Amino acid sequence: MIRTLEAGPFPLDFDVASTALIIIDMQRDFVLPGGFGEMLGNDTSLLLAAVEPIQRVLAAARESDMLVIHTREGHRPDLRDCPPAKLTRGGKTFIGAEGPMGRILVRGEQGHDIIPQLYPIAGEPVIDKPGKGSFHATDLQQILLRHGIKTLAVCGVTLEVCVHTTVREANDRGYECVVLSDCVASYFPEFHRVGLEMIQAQGGIFGWVSTSQAFVDALAAPASPAAGPAPGTDGVLLAVNGTLMRGLKLNPNMLAAGATFVREAATEPAYRIWTVNDDHPAMVRMTDGSGVKVALEIWSVPPEGLAGILQKEPPGLSIGKVKLDDGETVLGVLGEPALVEGQREITGYGGWRAYVAAEKVPS
Protein backbone atom coordinates (compact mmCIF):
# COMPACT_ATOMS: atom_id res chain seq x y z
CA MET A 1 0.00 0.00 0.00
CA ILE A 2 1.24 3.42 -0.99
CA ARG A 3 1.81 6.39 1.29
CA THR A 4 2.72 9.93 0.24
CA LEU A 5 5.41 11.74 2.21
CA GLU A 6 5.55 15.53 2.09
CA ALA A 7 9.17 16.21 1.19
CA GLY A 8 11.49 18.38 -0.84
CA PRO A 9 12.00 18.87 -3.70
CA PHE A 10 8.61 17.17 -4.26
CA PRO A 11 6.41 14.58 -2.48
CA LEU A 12 7.63 11.01 -2.32
CA ASP A 13 5.29 8.06 -2.81
CA PHE A 14 6.52 4.98 -0.97
CA ASP A 15 5.31 1.50 -0.10
CA VAL A 16 5.88 0.47 3.52
CA ALA A 17 6.54 -3.10 2.40
CA SER A 18 9.50 -2.00 0.24
CA THR A 19 10.83 0.72 2.57
CA ALA A 20 13.47 0.39 5.29
CA LEU A 21 14.34 2.77 8.10
CA ILE A 22 18.12 2.92 8.48
CA ILE A 23 19.54 4.53 11.63
CA ILE A 24 23.20 5.35 11.17
CA ASP A 25 25.83 5.25 13.92
CA MET A 26 23.83 6.42 16.95
CA GLN A 27 26.69 5.12 19.10
CA ARG A 28 27.97 6.25 22.49
CA ASP A 29 31.35 7.10 20.97
CA PHE A 30 29.75 9.71 18.72
CA VAL A 31 26.87 11.19 20.69
CA LEU A 32 27.91 11.00 24.36
CA PRO A 33 30.57 12.93 26.30
CA GLY A 34 33.87 11.10 26.61
CA GLY A 35 33.67 9.38 23.25
CA PHE A 36 35.44 9.77 19.94
CA GLY A 37 33.42 12.83 18.94
CA GLU A 38 34.31 14.78 22.06
CA MET A 39 37.97 13.73 21.90
CA LEU A 40 38.10 15.40 18.49
CA GLY A 41 36.97 18.62 20.16
CA ASN A 42 33.28 18.51 19.25
CA ASP A 43 30.15 19.46 21.20
CA THR A 44 28.23 16.17 21.39
CA SER A 45 25.05 17.86 22.63
CA LEU A 46 24.38 18.91 19.04
CA LEU A 47 24.00 15.25 18.09
CA LEU A 48 21.78 14.40 21.04
CA ALA A 49 19.13 16.75 19.60
CA ALA A 50 18.34 14.09 17.00
CA VAL A 51 17.58 11.35 19.54
CA GLU A 52 13.97 12.27 20.40
CA PRO A 53 12.81 12.70 16.77
CA ILE A 54 14.46 9.38 15.85
CA GLN A 55 12.67 7.70 18.77
CA ARG A 56 9.30 8.82 17.35
CA VAL A 57 10.16 7.67 13.84
CA LEU A 58 11.49 4.35 15.14
CA ALA A 59 8.31 3.72 17.12
CA ALA A 60 6.13 4.48 14.08
CA ALA A 61 8.24 2.26 11.83
CA ARG A 62 8.04 -0.65 14.27
CA GLU A 63 4.27 -0.17 14.58
CA SER A 64 4.03 -0.36 10.77
CA ASP A 65 6.18 -3.53 10.61
CA MET A 66 8.73 -1.66 8.50
CA LEU A 67 12.20 -3.14 8.21
CA VAL A 68 14.53 -1.30 10.63
CA ILE A 69 18.31 -1.46 10.20
CA HIS A 70 20.97 -0.04 12.53
CA THR A 71 24.62 0.62 11.72
CA ARG A 72 27.71 0.95 13.91
CA GLU A 73 31.06 2.24 12.74
CA GLY A 74 34.00 0.47 14.32
CA HIS A 75 36.94 -1.82 13.88
CA ARG A 76 38.39 -5.16 14.83
CA PRO A 77 40.31 -5.15 18.10
CA ASP A 78 43.57 -5.64 16.16
CA LEU A 79 42.66 -2.64 13.90
CA ARG A 80 43.63 -4.60 10.78
CA ASP A 81 40.57 -3.13 9.03
CA CYS A 82 41.49 0.48 9.90
CA PRO A 83 43.69 2.08 7.22
CA PRO A 84 46.48 4.42 8.33
CA ALA A 85 44.77 7.39 6.68
CA LYS A 86 41.87 6.94 9.10
CA LEU A 87 43.79 5.74 12.15
CA THR A 88 45.86 8.90 12.53
CA ARG A 89 44.56 12.46 12.23
CA GLY A 90 46.79 15.46 12.58
CA GLY A 91 49.59 13.31 13.93
CA LYS A 92 47.35 11.90 16.71
CA THR A 93 45.85 8.44 17.02
CA PHE A 94 42.38 8.16 18.55
CA ILE A 95 40.87 4.94 17.18
CA GLY A 96 41.81 2.06 19.44
CA ALA A 97 42.99 4.35 22.22
CA GLU A 98 41.57 3.92 25.71
CA GLY A 99 38.67 6.21 26.58
CA PRO A 100 36.06 6.49 29.34
CA MET A 101 33.93 3.87 27.53
CA GLY A 102 36.71 1.48 26.51
CA ARG A 103 38.83 1.49 23.39
CA ILE A 104 37.48 4.07 20.97
CA LEU A 105 35.55 2.76 17.94
CA VAL A 106 36.52 -0.84 18.63
CA ARG A 107 33.87 -3.49 18.27
CA GLY A 108 32.71 -5.01 21.52
CA GLU A 109 33.59 -1.97 23.62
CA GLN A 110 30.91 0.00 25.48
CA GLY A 111 31.49 3.14 23.44
CA HIS A 112 31.03 1.28 20.18
CA ASP A 113 27.49 0.24 21.03
CA ILE A 114 24.22 2.01 20.22
CA ILE A 115 22.70 4.32 22.83
CA PRO A 116 19.92 2.73 24.97
CA GLN A 117 17.16 5.05 23.69
CA LEU A 118 17.50 3.62 20.16
CA TYR A 119 18.72 0.12 20.91
CA PRO A 120 17.79 -2.57 18.36
CA ILE A 121 15.16 -5.12 19.22
CA ALA A 122 15.04 -8.74 18.09
CA GLY A 123 14.84 -9.06 14.33
CA GLU A 124 16.43 -5.69 13.51
CA PRO A 125 19.72 -6.19 11.64
CA VAL A 126 22.79 -4.38 12.94
CA ILE A 127 25.41 -3.58 10.31
CA ASP A 128 28.95 -3.30 11.64
CA LYS A 129 30.85 -1.21 9.12
CA PRO A 130 34.56 -0.30 9.04
CA GLY A 131 34.06 2.80 6.92
CA LYS A 132 31.84 5.82 6.61
CA GLY A 133 29.44 4.32 4.09
CA SER A 134 27.04 1.61 5.17
CA PHE A 135 27.50 -0.43 1.97
CA HIS A 136 31.30 -0.60 2.01
CA ALA A 137 32.57 -3.98 3.25
CA THR A 138 29.16 -4.96 4.71
CA ASP A 139 26.20 -7.18 3.79
CA LEU A 140 23.68 -4.30 3.72
CA GLN A 141 23.04 -4.68 -0.01
CA GLN A 142 22.23 -8.38 0.40
CA ILE A 143 19.79 -7.64 3.24
CA LEU A 144 17.99 -4.96 1.23
CA LEU A 145 17.71 -7.22 -1.81
CA ARG A 146 16.45 -10.09 0.34
CA HIS A 147 13.63 -7.89 1.65
CA GLY A 148 12.78 -6.27 -1.69
CA ILE A 149 13.64 -2.79 -0.46
CA LYS A 150 13.41 0.15 -2.87
CA THR A 151 13.21 3.15 -0.52
CA LEU A 152 15.39 4.12 2.46
CA ALA A 153 14.34 6.53 5.21
CA VAL A 154 17.64 7.69 6.66
CA CYS A 155 18.43 8.97 10.17
CA GLY A 156 21.61 9.24 12.22
CA VAL A 157 24.98 10.94 12.48
CA THR A 158 26.85 12.71 11.28
CA LEU A 159 24.95 14.14 8.35
CA GLU A 160 27.92 15.31 6.32
CA VAL A 161 30.00 12.15 6.85
CA CYS A 162 28.37 8.76 7.36
CA VAL A 163 24.81 9.79 6.43
CA HIS A 164 25.85 11.54 3.23
CA THR A 165 28.21 8.73 2.24
CA THR A 166 25.50 6.12 2.76
CA VAL A 167 22.89 8.12 0.83
CA ARG A 168 25.28 8.58 -2.09
CA GLU A 169 26.16 4.87 -2.09
CA ALA A 170 22.46 4.00 -2.02
CA ASN A 171 21.63 6.47 -4.79
CA ASP A 172 24.28 4.89 -7.03
CA ARG A 173 22.67 1.50 -6.38
CA GLY A 174 19.23 2.71 -7.41
CA TYR A 175 17.55 3.23 -4.03
CA GLU A 176 15.24 6.15 -3.31
CA CYS A 177 16.51 7.90 -0.17
CA VAL A 178 14.70 10.37 2.05
CA VAL A 179 16.67 12.03 4.83
CA LEU A 180 14.63 13.22 7.83
CA SER A 181 16.10 16.62 8.65
CA ASP A 182 15.56 16.61 12.42
CA CYS A 183 16.66 12.98 12.70
CA VAL A 184 20.17 13.73 11.45
CA ALA A 185 22.75 15.94 13.10
CA SER A 186 26.22 17.41 12.78
CA TYR A 187 28.80 18.86 15.12
CA PHE A 188 28.69 21.89 12.77
CA PRO A 189 25.31 23.61 12.25
CA GLU A 190 26.42 25.01 8.89
CA PHE A 191 27.28 21.51 7.65
CA HIS A 192 23.80 20.37 8.69
CA ARG A 193 22.13 23.10 6.65
CA VAL A 194 24.28 22.70 3.57
CA GLY A 195 24.22 18.90 3.76
CA LEU A 196 20.44 18.86 3.54
CA GLU A 197 20.44 21.35 0.69
CA MET A 198 22.88 19.20 -1.28
CA ILE A 199 20.68 16.11 -1.05
CA GLN A 200 17.60 17.72 -2.60
CA ALA A 201 19.39 20.10 -5.00
CA GLN A 202 18.85 19.88 -8.76
CA GLY A 203 15.53 18.11 -8.48
CA GLY A 204 16.72 15.64 -5.83
CA ILE A 205 20.19 14.73 -7.05
CA PHE A 206 20.70 12.33 -4.13
CA GLY A 207 17.14 12.06 -2.80
CA TRP A 208 14.49 13.76 -0.74
CA VAL A 209 14.46 15.71 2.55
CA SER A 210 11.54 15.57 4.96
CA THR A 211 10.89 15.67 8.72
CA SER A 212 10.13 13.20 11.47
CA GLN A 213 6.59 14.54 11.86
CA ALA A 214 5.85 14.27 8.15
CA PHE A 215 7.13 10.69 8.15
CA VAL A 216 5.06 9.70 11.19
CA ASP A 217 1.99 11.38 9.67
CA ALA A 218 2.50 9.55 6.36
CA LEU A 219 2.62 6.19 8.14
CA ALA A 220 -0.53 7.04 10.11
CA ALA A 221 -2.50 8.22 7.06
CA PRO A 222 -4.80 5.84 5.17
CA ALA A 223 -2.87 3.95 2.54
CA SER A 224 -3.69 4.06 -1.17
CA PRO A 225 -3.59 1.03 -3.43
CA ALA A 226 -0.31 0.54 -5.27
CA ALA A 227 -0.08 2.84 -8.25
CA GLY A 228 -0.79 1.53 -11.71
CA PRO A 229 -3.74 0.02 -13.51
CA ALA A 230 -6.10 -1.94 -11.32
CA PRO A 231 -6.49 -5.64 -12.02
CA GLY A 232 -8.71 -6.23 -15.03
CA THR A 233 -8.30 -2.73 -16.46
CA ASP A 234 -6.49 -1.69 -19.61
CA GLY A 235 -4.52 1.36 -18.50
CA VAL A 236 -2.08 2.69 -21.08
CA LEU A 237 1.46 3.39 -19.86
CA LEU A 238 2.48 6.94 -20.75
CA ALA A 239 5.96 8.47 -20.24
CA VAL A 240 5.84 12.18 -19.39
CA ASN A 241 8.95 14.34 -19.16
CA GLY A 242 7.77 17.86 -18.31
CA THR A 243 4.96 19.89 -16.82
CA LEU A 244 2.65 16.84 -16.63
CA MET A 245 4.84 15.29 -13.90
CA ARG A 246 3.86 15.17 -10.24
CA GLY A 247 3.63 18.55 -8.56
CA LEU A 248 4.12 20.53 -11.78
CA LYS A 249 1.65 22.92 -13.36
CA LEU A 250 -0.09 20.62 -15.87
CA ASN A 251 -0.22 17.57 -13.60
CA PRO A 252 -3.91 18.34 -12.85
CA ASN A 253 -4.58 17.37 -16.48
CA MET A 254 -3.24 13.89 -15.72
CA LEU A 255 -5.36 13.55 -12.60
CA ALA A 256 -8.47 14.82 -14.39
CA ALA A 257 -7.97 12.12 -17.00
CA GLY A 258 -7.93 9.46 -14.27
CA ALA A 259 -4.21 8.76 -14.63
CA THR A 260 -2.21 7.20 -11.78
CA PHE A 261 1.53 7.49 -11.13
CA VAL A 262 3.45 4.24 -11.63
CA ARG A 263 7.16 4.98 -11.22
CA GLU A 264 10.10 7.19 -12.07
CA ALA A 265 12.13 6.07 -15.06
CA ALA A 266 14.59 7.15 -17.74
CA THR A 267 14.78 6.77 -21.48
CA GLU A 268 17.39 4.76 -23.29
CA PRO A 269 20.36 6.96 -24.29
CA ALA A 270 18.74 8.16 -27.50
CA TYR A 271 17.05 11.46 -26.61
CA ARG A 272 17.82 15.12 -25.95
CA ILE A 273 15.66 17.80 -24.34
CA TRP A 274 15.08 21.53 -24.85
CA THR A 275 13.10 24.19 -22.99
CA VAL A 276 10.54 25.93 -25.18
CA ASN A 277 10.39 29.56 -24.08
CA ASP A 278 11.07 28.42 -20.48
CA ASP A 279 7.43 27.28 -20.38
CA HIS A 280 7.64 23.56 -21.11
CA PRO A 281 10.16 21.03 -22.42
CA ALA A 282 10.38 19.20 -25.70
CA MET A 283 12.11 15.83 -25.80
CA VAL A 284 13.33 14.74 -29.22
CA ARG A 285 14.59 11.33 -30.29
CA MET A 286 18.02 11.61 -31.90
CA THR A 287 18.98 9.51 -34.92
CA ASP A 288 22.64 10.57 -35.10
CA GLY A 289 23.86 8.73 -31.99
CA SER A 290 24.06 11.90 -29.85
CA GLY A 291 21.21 10.97 -27.53
CA VAL A 292 21.43 10.48 -23.77
CA LYS A 293 19.11 9.26 -21.02
CA VAL A 294 16.35 11.68 -19.97
CA ALA A 295 14.52 11.41 -16.64
CA LEU A 296 10.75 11.01 -16.82
CA GLU A 297 7.73 9.51 -15.07
CA ILE A 298 5.55 6.59 -16.09
CA TRP A 299 1.80 6.98 -15.59
CA SER A 300 -1.10 4.63 -16.24
CA VAL A 301 -3.80 6.42 -18.23
CA PRO A 302 -7.29 5.13 -19.04
CA PRO A 303 -7.55 4.89 -22.85
CA GLU A 304 -10.46 7.29 -22.90
CA GLY A 305 -8.38 9.89 -21.03
CA LEU A 306 -5.42 9.83 -23.41
CA ALA A 307 -7.01 12.05 -26.06
CA GLY A 308 -7.93 14.69 -23.48
CA ILE A 309 -4.34 14.91 -22.27
CA LEU A 310 -3.03 15.29 -25.81
CA GLN A 311 -5.56 18.00 -26.66
CA LYS A 312 -4.27 20.14 -23.78
CA GLU A 313 -0.60 19.78 -24.73
CA PRO A 314 1.15 22.81 -26.28
CA PRO A 315 1.50 22.87 -30.09
CA GLY A 316 4.40 20.86 -31.47
CA LEU A 317 4.12 18.07 -28.91
CA SER A 318 2.62 14.69 -29.73
CA ILE A 319 2.43 11.17 -28.37
CA GLY A 320 4.75 8.55 -29.86
CA LYS A 321 6.73 5.51 -28.79
CA VAL A 322 9.50 6.01 -26.19
CA LYS A 323 12.04 3.32 -25.32
CA LEU A 324 13.14 3.16 -21.69
CA ASP A 325 16.56 2.25 -20.34
CA ASP A 326 15.24 -1.13 -19.17
CA GLY A 327 14.28 -2.03 -22.76
CA GLU A 328 10.53 -1.47 -22.34
CA THR A 329 8.71 0.61 -24.96
CA VAL A 330 5.80 2.81 -23.88
CA LEU A 331 3.91 5.75 -25.26
CA GLY A 332 5.41 9.12 -24.44
CA VAL A 333 5.23 12.86 -25.06
CA LEU A 334 7.69 13.85 -27.79
CA GLY A 335 8.61 17.10 -29.48
CA GLU A 336 8.94 17.73 -33.19
CA PRO A 337 12.49 18.69 -34.29
CA ALA A 338 11.21 21.97 -35.78
CA LEU A 339 9.83 22.96 -32.37
CA VAL A 340 13.28 23.18 -30.75
CA GLU A 341 15.01 25.24 -33.41
CA GLY A 342 16.43 28.33 -31.72
CA GLN A 343 15.43 27.06 -28.25
CA ARG A 344 17.74 26.44 -25.30
CA GLU A 345 18.96 22.88 -24.91
CA ILE A 346 18.85 21.59 -21.32
CA THR A 347 19.98 18.00 -21.87
CA GLY A 348 22.88 18.52 -19.46
CA TYR A 349 20.45 18.76 -16.53
CA GLY A 350 19.19 15.23 -17.18
CA GLY A 351 15.52 16.21 -17.25
CA TRP A 352 12.95 18.95 -16.85
CA ARG A 353 12.51 18.69 -13.07
CA ALA A 354 16.24 19.06 -12.43
CA TYR A 355 16.35 22.02 -14.81
CA VAL A 356 13.53 23.98 -13.16
CA ALA A 357 14.98 23.27 -9.71
CA ALA A 358 18.45 24.45 -10.70
CA GLU A 359 17.33 27.50 -12.66
CA LYS A 360 14.35 28.33 -10.40
CA VAL A 361 12.03 28.35 -13.40
CA PRO A 362 8.29 28.58 -12.53
CA SER A 363 7.02 25.03 -12.97
Coordinates of N, CA and C in Angstrom, one line a residue, residues 103-209:
R103 N 38.1 1.1 24.6 CA 38.8 1.5 23.4 C 37.9 2.1 22.3
I104 N 38.3 3.3 21.8 CA 37.5 4.1 21.0 C 37.3 3.4 19.6
L105 N 36.0 3.3 19.2 CA 35.6 2.8 17.9 C 36.1 1.4 17.7
V106 N 36.1 0.6 18.7 CA 36.5 -0.8 18.6 C 35.3 -1.7 19.0
R107 N 35.0 -2.6 18.1 CA 33.9 -3.5 18.3 C 33.9 -4.3 19.6
G108 N 32.8 -4.3 20.2 CA 32.7 -5.0 21.5 C 32.9 -4.1 22.7
E109 N 33.4 -2.9 22.5 CA 33.6 -2.0 23.6 C 32.3 -1.2 23.9
Q110 N 32.1 -0.7 25.1 CA 30.9 0.0 25.5 C 30.6 1.2 24.6
G111 N 31.7 2.0 24.3 CA 31.5 3.1 23.4 C 31.1 2.9 22.0
H112 N 31.4 1.7 21.5 CA 31.0 1.3 20.2 C 29.5 1.0 20.0
D113 N 28.9 0.7 21.1 CA 27.5 0.2 21.0 C 26.5 1.4 20.9
I114 N 25.3 1.0 20.5 CA 24.2 2.0 20.2 C 23.6 2.5 21.5
I115 N 23.2 3.8 21.6 CA 22.7 4.3 22.8 C 21.4 3.6 23.2
P116 N 21.1 3.5 24.5 CA 19.9 2.7 25.0 C 18.6 3.2 24.4
Q117 N 18.4 4.5 24.2 CA 17.2 5.1 23.7 C 16.8 4.5 22.3
L118 N 17.8 4.1 21.5 CA 17.5 3.6 20.2 C 18.0 2.2 19.9
Y119 N 18.1 1.4 21.0 CA 18.7 0.1 20.9 C 17.9 -0.8 20.1
P120 N 18.5 -1.6 19.2 CA 17.8 -2.6 18.4 C 17.0 -3.6 19.2
I121 N 15.9 -4.0 18.6 CA 15.2 -5.1 19.2 C 15.4 -6.4 18.3
A122 N 14.9 -7.5 18.8 CA 15.0 -8.7 18.1 C 14.5 -8.6 16.7
G123 N 15.3 -9.1 15.7 CA 14.8 -9.1 14.3 C 15.3 -7.9 13.5
E124 N 15.9 -6.9 14.2 CA 16.4 -5.7 13.5 C 17.9 -5.9 13.2
P125 N 18.3 -6.0 12.0 CA 19.7 -6.2 11.6 C 20.6 -5.0 12.1
V126 N 21.8 -5.4 12.6 CA 22.8 -4.4 12.9 C 24.0 -4.6 12.0
I127 N 24.3 -3.5 11.3 CA 25.4 -3.6 10.3 C 26.7 -3.0 11.0
D128 N 27.7 -3.8 11.1 CA 29.0 -3.3 11.6 C 29.8 -3.0 10.4
K129 N 30.1 -1.7 10.3 CA 30.9 -1.2 9.1 C 32.2 -0.6 9.5
P130 N 33.2 -0.9 8.7 CA 34.6 -0.3 9.0 C 34.8 1.1 8.4
G131 N 33.9 1.5 7.6 CA 34.1 2.8 6.9 C 32.9 3.7 7.2
K132 N 32.9 4.8 6.4 CA 31.8 5.8 6.6 C 30.5 5.4 5.9
G133 N 30.6 4.8 4.8 CA 29.4 4.3 4.1 C 28.9 3.0 4.6
S134 N 27.6 2.8 4.6 CA 27.0 1.6 5.2 C 27.1 0.4 4.2
F135 N 27.4 0.7 2.9 CA 27.5 -0.4 2.0 C 28.9 -1.0 1.9
H136 N 29.9 -0.2 2.2 CA 31.3 -0.6 2.0 C 31.6 -1.7 3.0
A137 N 32.1 -2.8 2.4 CA 32.6 -4.0 3.2 C 31.5 -4.5 4.2
T138 N 30.2 -4.4 3.9 CA 29.2 -5.0 4.7 C 28.2 -5.8 3.8
D139 N 27.2 -6.4 4.5 CA 26.2 -7.2 3.8 C 24.9 -6.4 3.7
L140 N 24.9 -5.1 3.8 CA 23.7 -4.3 3.7 C 22.9 -4.5 2.4
Q141 N 23.7 -4.5 1.3 CA 23.0 -4.7 0.0 C 22.3 -6.0 -0.1
Q142 N 22.9 -7.1 0.4 CA 22.2 -8.4 0.4 C 21.0 -8.4 1.2
I143 N 21.0 -7.7 2.4 CA 19.8 -7.6 3.2 C 18.7 -6.9 2.5
L144 N 19.0 -5.8 1.9 CA 18.0 -5.0 1.2 C 17.4 -5.7 0.1
L145 N 18.2 -6.4 -0.7 CA 17.7 -7.2 -1.8 C 16.8 -8.3 -1.3
R146 N 17.2 -9.0 -0.2 CA 16.5 -10.1 0.3 C 15.1 -9.6 0.7
H147 N 14.9 -8.4 1.2 CA 13.6 -7.9 1.7 C 12.9 -7.1 0.6
G148 N 13.5 -7.0 -0.6 CA 12.8 -6.3 -1.7 C 12.7 -4.8 -1.5
I149 N 13.7 -4.2 -0.8 CA 13.6 -2.8 -0.5 C 14.0 -1.9 -1.7
K150 N 13.2 -0.8 -1.8 CA 13.4 0.2 -2.9 C 13.7 1.5 -2.3
T151 N 13.2 1.8 -1.1 CA 13.2 3.2 -0.5 C 13.9 3.1 0.9
L152 N 14.7 4.0 1.2 CA 15.4 4.1 2.5 C 15.0 5.4 3.1
A153 N 14.5 5.4 4.4 CA 14.3 6.5 5.2 C 15.5 6.6 6.1
V154 N 16.3 7.7 6.1 CA 17.6 7.7 6.7 C 17.7 8.7 7.8
C155 N 18.2 8.2 9.0 CA 18.4 9.0 10.2 C 19.9 8.7 10.6
G156 N 20.3 9.5 11.6 CA 21.6 9.2 12.2 C 22.6 10.3 12.1
V157 N 23.9 10.0 12.4 CA 25.0 10.9 12.5 C 26.2 10.4 11.8
T158 N 27.2 11.3 11.5 CA 26.8 12.7 11.3 C 26.4 12.9 9.8
L159 N 25.6 14.0 9.7 CA 24.9 14.1 8.3 C 26.0 14.2 7.2
E160 N 27.0 15.0 7.4 CA 27.9 15.3 6.3 C 28.9 14.2 6.1
V161 N 29.0 13.2 7.0 CA 30.0 12.2 6.8 C 29.3 10.8 6.6
C162 N 28.9 10.1 7.6 CA 28.4 8.8 7.4 C 27.0 8.8 6.7
V163 N 26.1 9.7 7.1 CA 24.8 9.8 6.4 C 24.9 10.1 4.9
H164 N 25.7 11.2 4.6 CA 25.8 11.5 3.2 C 26.5 10.4 2.4
T165 N 27.5 9.8 3.0 CA 28.2 8.7 2.2 C 27.2 7.6 2.0
T166 N 26.5 7.2 2.9 CA 25.5 6.1 2.8 C 24.4 6.5 1.7
V167 N 23.9 7.7 1.8 CA 22.9 8.1 0.8 C 23.5 8.1 -0.6
R168 N 24.7 8.6 -0.7 CA 25.3 8.6 -2.1 C 25.5 7.2 -2.6
E169 N 26.0 6.3 -1.7 CA 26.2 4.9 -2.1 C 24.8 4.3 -2.5
A170 N 23.8 4.5 -1.7 CA 22.5 4.0 -2.0 C 21.9 4.5 -3.3
N171 N 22.1 5.8 -3.6 CA 21.6 6.5 -4.8 C 22.3 5.8 -6.0
D172 N 23.6 5.5 -5.9 CA 24.3 4.9 -7.0 C 23.8 3.5 -7.3
R173 N 23.2 2.9 -6.2 CA 22.7 1.5 -6.4 C 21.2 1.5 -6.7
G174 N 20.6 2.6 -6.9 CA 19.2 2.7 -7.4 C 18.2 2.8 -6.4
Y175 N 18.5 3.1 -5.1 CA 17.6 3.2 -4.0 C 17.1 4.7 -4.0
E176 N 15.8 4.8 -3.6 CA 15.2 6.2 -3.3 C 15.6 6.4 -1.8
C177 N 16.1 7.6 -1.5 CA 16.5 7.9 -0.2 C 15.8 9.2 0.3
V178 N 15.2 9.2 1.4 CA 14.7 10.4 2.0 C 15.4 10.6 3.4
V179 N 16.0 11.7 3.6 CA 16.7 12.0 4.8 C 15.7 12.9 5.7
L180 N 15.5 12.5 6.9 CA 14.6 13.2 7.8 C 15.5 14.3 8.6
S181 N 15.2 15.5 8.3 CA 16.1 16.6 8.6 C 16.4 16.7 10.1
D182 N 15.3 16.5 11.0 CA 15.6 16.6 12.4 C 16.0 15.3 13.0
C183 N 16.2 14.3 12.2 CA 16.7 13.0 12.7 C 18.1 12.7 12.3
V184 N 18.7 13.8 11.7 CA 20.2 13.7 11.4 C 20.8 14.9 12.1
A185 N 22.1 14.8 12.4 CA 22.8 15.9 13.1 C 24.2 16.0 12.7
S186 N 24.8 17.2 13.0 CA 26.2 17.4 12.8 C 26.8 18.2 14.0
Y187 N 28.1 18.0 14.1 CA 28.8 18.9 15.1 C 28.9 20.3 14.6
F188 N 28.6 20.5 13.4 CA 28.7 21.9 12.8 C 27.4 22.3 12.2
P189 N 26.6 23.2 12.8 CA 25.3 23.6 12.2 C 25.3 24.0 10.8
E190 N 26.4 24.6 10.3 CA 26.4 25.0 8.9 C 26.5 23.8 8.0
F191 N 27.2 22.7 8.4 CA 27.3 21.5 7.6 C 25.9 20.9 7.6
H192 N 25.2 20.9 8.7 CA 23.8 20.4 8.7 C 22.9 21.0 7.6
R193 N 23.0 22.4 7.6 CA 22.1 23.1 6.6 C 22.5 22.8 5.2
V194 N 23.8 22.9 4.9 CA 24.3 22.7 3.6 C 24.1 21.2 3.1
G195 N 24.4 20.3 4.1 CA 24.2 18.9 3.8 C 22.8 18.5 3.3
L196 N 21.8 19.1 4.0 CA 20.4 18.9 3.5 C 20.1 19.5 2.2
E197 N 20.7 20.7 2.0 CA 20.4 21.3 0.7 C 21.0 20.5 -0.5
M198 N 22.2 20.0 -0.2 CA 22.9 19.2 -1.3 C 22.1 18.0 -1.7
I199 N 21.4 17.3 -0.7 CA 20.7 16.1 -1.0 C 19.5 16.4 -2.0
Q200 N 18.8 17.5 -1.8 CA 17.6 17.7 -2.6 C 17.8 18.7 -3.7
A201 N 19.1 19.1 -3.9 CA 19.4 20.1 -5.0 C 19.2 19.5 -6.4
Q202 N 19.0 20.3 -7.4 CA 18.8 19.9 -8.8 C 17.8 18.8 -8.9
G203 N 16.6 19.0 -8.3 CA 15.5 18.1 -8.5 C 15.7 16.8 -7.7
G204 N 16.5 16.8 -6.6 CA 16.7 15.6 -5.8 C 17.9 14.8 -6.3
I205 N 19.0 15.4 -6.5 CA 20.2 14.7 -7.1 C 20.6 13.5 -6.3
F206 N 20.4 13.5 -4.9 CA 20.7 12.3 -4.1 C 19.4 11.8 -3.5
G207 N 18.4 12.6 -3.4 CA 17.1 12.1 -2.8 C 16.2 13.2 -2.3
W208 N 15.5 12.9 -1.3 CA 14.5 13.8 -0.7 C 14.9 14.2 0.7
V209 N 14.3 15.3 1.2 CA 14.5 15.7 2.5 C 13.1 15.9 3.1

